[in-house]
mmCIF file with all atom_site columns, C-alpha atoms in Angstrom:
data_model
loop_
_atom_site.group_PDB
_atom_site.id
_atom_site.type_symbol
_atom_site.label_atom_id
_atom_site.label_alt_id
_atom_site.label_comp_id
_atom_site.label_asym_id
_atom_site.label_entity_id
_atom_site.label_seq_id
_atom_site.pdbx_PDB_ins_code
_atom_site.Cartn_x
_atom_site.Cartn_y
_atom_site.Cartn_z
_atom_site.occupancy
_atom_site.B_iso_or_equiv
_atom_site.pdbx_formal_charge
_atom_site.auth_seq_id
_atom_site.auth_comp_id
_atom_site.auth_asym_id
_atom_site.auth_atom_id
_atom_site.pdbx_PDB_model_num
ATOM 1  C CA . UNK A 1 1  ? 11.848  -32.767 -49.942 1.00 0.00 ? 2  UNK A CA 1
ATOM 2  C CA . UNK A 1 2  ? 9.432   -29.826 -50.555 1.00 0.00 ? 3  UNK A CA 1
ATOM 3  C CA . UNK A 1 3  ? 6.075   -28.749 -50.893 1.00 0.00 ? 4  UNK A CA 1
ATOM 4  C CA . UNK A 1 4  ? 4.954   -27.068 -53.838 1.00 0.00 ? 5  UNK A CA 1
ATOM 5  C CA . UNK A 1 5  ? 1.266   -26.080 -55.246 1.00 0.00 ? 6  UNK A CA 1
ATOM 6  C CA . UNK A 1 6  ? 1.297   -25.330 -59.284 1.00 0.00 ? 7  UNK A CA 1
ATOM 7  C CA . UNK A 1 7  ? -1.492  -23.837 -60.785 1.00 0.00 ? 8  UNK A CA 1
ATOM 8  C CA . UNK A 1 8  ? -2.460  -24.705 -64.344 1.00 0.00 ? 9  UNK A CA 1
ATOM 9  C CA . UNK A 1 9  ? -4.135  -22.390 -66.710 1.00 0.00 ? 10 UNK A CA 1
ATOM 10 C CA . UNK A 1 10 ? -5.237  -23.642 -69.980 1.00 0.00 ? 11 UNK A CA 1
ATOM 11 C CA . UNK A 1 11 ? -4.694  -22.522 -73.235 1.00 0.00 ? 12 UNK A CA 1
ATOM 12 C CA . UNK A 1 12 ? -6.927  -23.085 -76.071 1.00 0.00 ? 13 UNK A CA 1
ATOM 13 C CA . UNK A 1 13 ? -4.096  -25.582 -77.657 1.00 0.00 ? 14 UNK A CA 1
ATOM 14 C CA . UNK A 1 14 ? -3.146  -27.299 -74.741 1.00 0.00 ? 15 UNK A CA 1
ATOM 15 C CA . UNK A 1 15 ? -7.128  -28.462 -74.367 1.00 0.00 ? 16 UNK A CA 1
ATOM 16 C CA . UNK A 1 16 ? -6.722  -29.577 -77.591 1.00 0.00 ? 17 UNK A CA 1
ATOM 17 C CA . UNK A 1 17 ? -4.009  -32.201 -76.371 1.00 0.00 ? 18 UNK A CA 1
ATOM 18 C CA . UNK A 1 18 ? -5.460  -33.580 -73.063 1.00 0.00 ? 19 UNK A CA 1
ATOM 19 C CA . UNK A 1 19 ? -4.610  -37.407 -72.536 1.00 0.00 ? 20 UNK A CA 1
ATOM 20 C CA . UNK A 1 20 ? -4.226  -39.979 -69.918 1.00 0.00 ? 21 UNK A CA 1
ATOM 21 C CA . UNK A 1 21 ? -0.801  -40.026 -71.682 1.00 0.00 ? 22 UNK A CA 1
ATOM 22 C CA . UNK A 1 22 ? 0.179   -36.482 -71.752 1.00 0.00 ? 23 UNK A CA 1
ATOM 23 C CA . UNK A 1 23 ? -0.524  -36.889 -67.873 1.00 0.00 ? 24 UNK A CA 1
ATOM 24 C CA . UNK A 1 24 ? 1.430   -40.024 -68.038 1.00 0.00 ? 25 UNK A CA 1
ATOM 25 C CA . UNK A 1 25 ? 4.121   -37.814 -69.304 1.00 0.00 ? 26 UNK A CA 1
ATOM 26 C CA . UNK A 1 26 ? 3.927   -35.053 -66.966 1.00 0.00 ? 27 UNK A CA 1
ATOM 27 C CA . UNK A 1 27 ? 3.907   -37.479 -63.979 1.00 0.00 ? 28 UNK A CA 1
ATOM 28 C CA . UNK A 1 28 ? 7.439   -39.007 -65.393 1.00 0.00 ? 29 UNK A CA 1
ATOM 29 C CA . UNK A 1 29 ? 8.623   -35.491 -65.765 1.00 0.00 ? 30 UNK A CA 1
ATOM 30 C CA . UNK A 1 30 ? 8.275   -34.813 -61.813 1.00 0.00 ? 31 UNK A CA 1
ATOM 31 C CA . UNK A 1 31 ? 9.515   -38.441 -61.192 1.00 0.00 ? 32 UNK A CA 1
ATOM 32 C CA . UNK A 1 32 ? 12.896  -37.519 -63.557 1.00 0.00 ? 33 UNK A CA 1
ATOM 33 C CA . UNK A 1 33 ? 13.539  -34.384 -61.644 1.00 0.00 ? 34 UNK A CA 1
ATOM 34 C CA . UNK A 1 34 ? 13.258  -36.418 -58.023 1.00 0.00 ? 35 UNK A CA 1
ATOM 35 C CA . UNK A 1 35 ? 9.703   -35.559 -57.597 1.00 0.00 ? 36 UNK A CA 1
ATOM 36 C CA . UNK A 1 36 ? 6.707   -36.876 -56.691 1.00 0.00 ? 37 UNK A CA 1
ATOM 37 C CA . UNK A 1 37 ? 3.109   -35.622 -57.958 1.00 0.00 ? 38 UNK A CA 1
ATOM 38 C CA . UNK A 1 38 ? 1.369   -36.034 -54.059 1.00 0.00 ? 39 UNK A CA 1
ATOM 39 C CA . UNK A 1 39 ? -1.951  -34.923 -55.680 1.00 0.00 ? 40 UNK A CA 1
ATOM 40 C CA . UNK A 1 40 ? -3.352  -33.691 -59.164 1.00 0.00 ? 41 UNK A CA 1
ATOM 41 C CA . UNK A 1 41 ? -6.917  -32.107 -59.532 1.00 0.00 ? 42 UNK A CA 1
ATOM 42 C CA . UNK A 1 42 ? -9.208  -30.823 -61.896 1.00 0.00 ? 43 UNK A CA 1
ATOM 43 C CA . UNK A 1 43 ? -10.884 -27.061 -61.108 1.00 0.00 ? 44 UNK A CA 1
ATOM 44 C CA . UNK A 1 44 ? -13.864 -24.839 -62.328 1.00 0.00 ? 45 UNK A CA 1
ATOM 45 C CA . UNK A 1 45 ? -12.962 -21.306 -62.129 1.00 0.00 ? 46 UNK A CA 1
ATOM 46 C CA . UNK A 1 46 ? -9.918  -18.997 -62.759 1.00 0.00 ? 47 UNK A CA 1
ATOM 47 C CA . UNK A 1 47 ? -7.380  -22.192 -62.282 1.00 0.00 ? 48 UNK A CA 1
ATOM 48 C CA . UNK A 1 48 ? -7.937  -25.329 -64.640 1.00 0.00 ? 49 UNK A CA 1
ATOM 49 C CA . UNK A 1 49 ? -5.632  -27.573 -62.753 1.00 0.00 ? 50 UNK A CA 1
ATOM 50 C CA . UNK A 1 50 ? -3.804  -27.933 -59.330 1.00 0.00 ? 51 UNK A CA 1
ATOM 51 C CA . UNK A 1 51 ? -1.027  -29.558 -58.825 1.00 0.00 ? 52 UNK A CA 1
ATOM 52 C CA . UNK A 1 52 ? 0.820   -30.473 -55.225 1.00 0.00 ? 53 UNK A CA 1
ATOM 53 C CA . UNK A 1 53 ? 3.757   -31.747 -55.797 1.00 0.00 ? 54 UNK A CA 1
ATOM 54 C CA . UNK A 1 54 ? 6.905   -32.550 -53.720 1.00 0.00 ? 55 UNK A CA 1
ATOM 55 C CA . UNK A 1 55 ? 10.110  -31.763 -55.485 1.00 0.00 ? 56 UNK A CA 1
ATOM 56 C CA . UNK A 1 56 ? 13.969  -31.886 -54.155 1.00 0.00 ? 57 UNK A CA 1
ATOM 57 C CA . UNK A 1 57 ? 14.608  -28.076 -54.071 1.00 0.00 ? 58 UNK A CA 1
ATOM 58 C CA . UNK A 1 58 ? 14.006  -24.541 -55.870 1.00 0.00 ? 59 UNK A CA 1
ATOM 59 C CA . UNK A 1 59 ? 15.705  -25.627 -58.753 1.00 0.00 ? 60 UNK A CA 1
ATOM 60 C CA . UNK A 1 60 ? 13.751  -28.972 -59.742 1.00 0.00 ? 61 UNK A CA 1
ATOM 61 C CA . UNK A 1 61 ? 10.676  -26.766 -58.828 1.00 0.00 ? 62 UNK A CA 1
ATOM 62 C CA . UNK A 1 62 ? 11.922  -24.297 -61.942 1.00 0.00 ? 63 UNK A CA 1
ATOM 63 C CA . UNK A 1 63 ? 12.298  -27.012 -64.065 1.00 0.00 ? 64 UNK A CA 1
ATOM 64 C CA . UNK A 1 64 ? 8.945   -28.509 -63.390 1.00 0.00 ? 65 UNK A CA 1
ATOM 65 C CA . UNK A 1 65 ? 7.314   -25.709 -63.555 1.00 0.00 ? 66 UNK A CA 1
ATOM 66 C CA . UNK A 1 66 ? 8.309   -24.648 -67.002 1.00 0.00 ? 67 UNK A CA 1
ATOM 67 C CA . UNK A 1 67 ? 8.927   -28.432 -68.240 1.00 0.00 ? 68 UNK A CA 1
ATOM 68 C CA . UNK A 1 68 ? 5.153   -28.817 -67.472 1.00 0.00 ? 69 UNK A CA 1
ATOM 69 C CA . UNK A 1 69 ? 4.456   -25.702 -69.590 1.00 0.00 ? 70 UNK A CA 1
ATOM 70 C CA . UNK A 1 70 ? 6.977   -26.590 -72.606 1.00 0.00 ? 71 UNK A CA 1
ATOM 71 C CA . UNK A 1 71 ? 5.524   -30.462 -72.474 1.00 0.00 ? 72 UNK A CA 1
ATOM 72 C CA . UNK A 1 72 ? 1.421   -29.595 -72.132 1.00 0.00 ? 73 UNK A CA 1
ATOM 73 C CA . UNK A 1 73 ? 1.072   -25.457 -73.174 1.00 0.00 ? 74 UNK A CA 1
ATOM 74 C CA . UNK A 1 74 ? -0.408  -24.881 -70.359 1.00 0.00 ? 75 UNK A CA 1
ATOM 75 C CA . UNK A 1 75 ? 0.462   -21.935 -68.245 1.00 0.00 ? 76 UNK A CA 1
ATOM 76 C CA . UNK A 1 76 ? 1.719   -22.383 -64.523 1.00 0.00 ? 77 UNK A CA 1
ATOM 77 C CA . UNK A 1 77 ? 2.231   -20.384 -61.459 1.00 0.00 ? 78 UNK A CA 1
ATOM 78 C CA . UNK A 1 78 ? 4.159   -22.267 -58.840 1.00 0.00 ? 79 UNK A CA 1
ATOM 79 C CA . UNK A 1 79 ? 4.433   -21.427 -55.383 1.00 0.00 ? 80 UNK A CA 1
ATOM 80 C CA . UNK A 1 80 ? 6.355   -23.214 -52.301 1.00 0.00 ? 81 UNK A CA 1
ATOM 81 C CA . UNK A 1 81 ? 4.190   -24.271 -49.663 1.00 0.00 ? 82 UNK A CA 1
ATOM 82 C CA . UNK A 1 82 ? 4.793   -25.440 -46.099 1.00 0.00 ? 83 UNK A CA 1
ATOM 83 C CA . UNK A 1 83 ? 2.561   -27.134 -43.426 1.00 0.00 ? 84 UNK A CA 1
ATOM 84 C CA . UNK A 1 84 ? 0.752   -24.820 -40.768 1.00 0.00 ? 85 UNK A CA 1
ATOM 85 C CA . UNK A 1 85 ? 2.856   -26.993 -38.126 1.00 0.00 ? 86 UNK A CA 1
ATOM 86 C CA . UNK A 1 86 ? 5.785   -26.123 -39.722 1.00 0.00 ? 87 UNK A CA 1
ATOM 87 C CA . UNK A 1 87 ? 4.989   -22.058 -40.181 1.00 0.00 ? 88 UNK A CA 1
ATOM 88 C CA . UNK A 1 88 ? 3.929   -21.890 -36.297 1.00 0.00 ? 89 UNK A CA 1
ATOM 89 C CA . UNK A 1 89 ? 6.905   -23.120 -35.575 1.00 0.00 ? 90 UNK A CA 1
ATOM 90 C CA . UNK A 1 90 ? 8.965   -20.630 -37.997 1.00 0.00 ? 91 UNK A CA 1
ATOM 91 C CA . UNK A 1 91 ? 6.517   -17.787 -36.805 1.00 0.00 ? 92 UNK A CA 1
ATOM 92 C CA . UNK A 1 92 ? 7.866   -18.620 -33.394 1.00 0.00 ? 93 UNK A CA 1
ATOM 93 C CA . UNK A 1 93 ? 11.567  -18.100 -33.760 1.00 0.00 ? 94 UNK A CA 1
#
């Protein structure tokens, strides 16, 4: 499994949708795609929401990224992420 972080932007319509069971929905999106939502917060700022999630491969990562978008309207960036243990070590090499 992988890391990723996913950064939420909202839209004017997708604030007009926010539920416990739209997030419902988004978590069993990740969990269809052999995900796992490791953590899910709520920001002030340029980025409404922050997802880190941990997701089989590049591929599931595409399709949660834009499934998350097509389900809530809300715009993401996603980006891969690794541990600083891990990059030392790749750094290293």
């Amino acid at each position: 499994m992988s890391t990723y972080v996913l950064f939420g932007k909202y839209t004017s319509d997708a604030l007009k949708s926010v539920s416990a069971k739209r997030t419902a929905e988004a978590e069993q999106l990740i969990k269809s795609l052999g995900g796992e939502v490791k953590a899910s917060y709520a920001l002030l700022g340029d980025t409404d929401l922050l997802f880190i999630l941990e997701l089989p491969d590049n591929e599931a990562a595409i399709k949660a990224s834009t499934g998350l978008a097509k389900l809530t309207g809300i715009g993401m960036r996603t980006a891969p992420a690794v541990t600083i243990k891990e990059f030392d070590r790749l750094m290293s090499s």
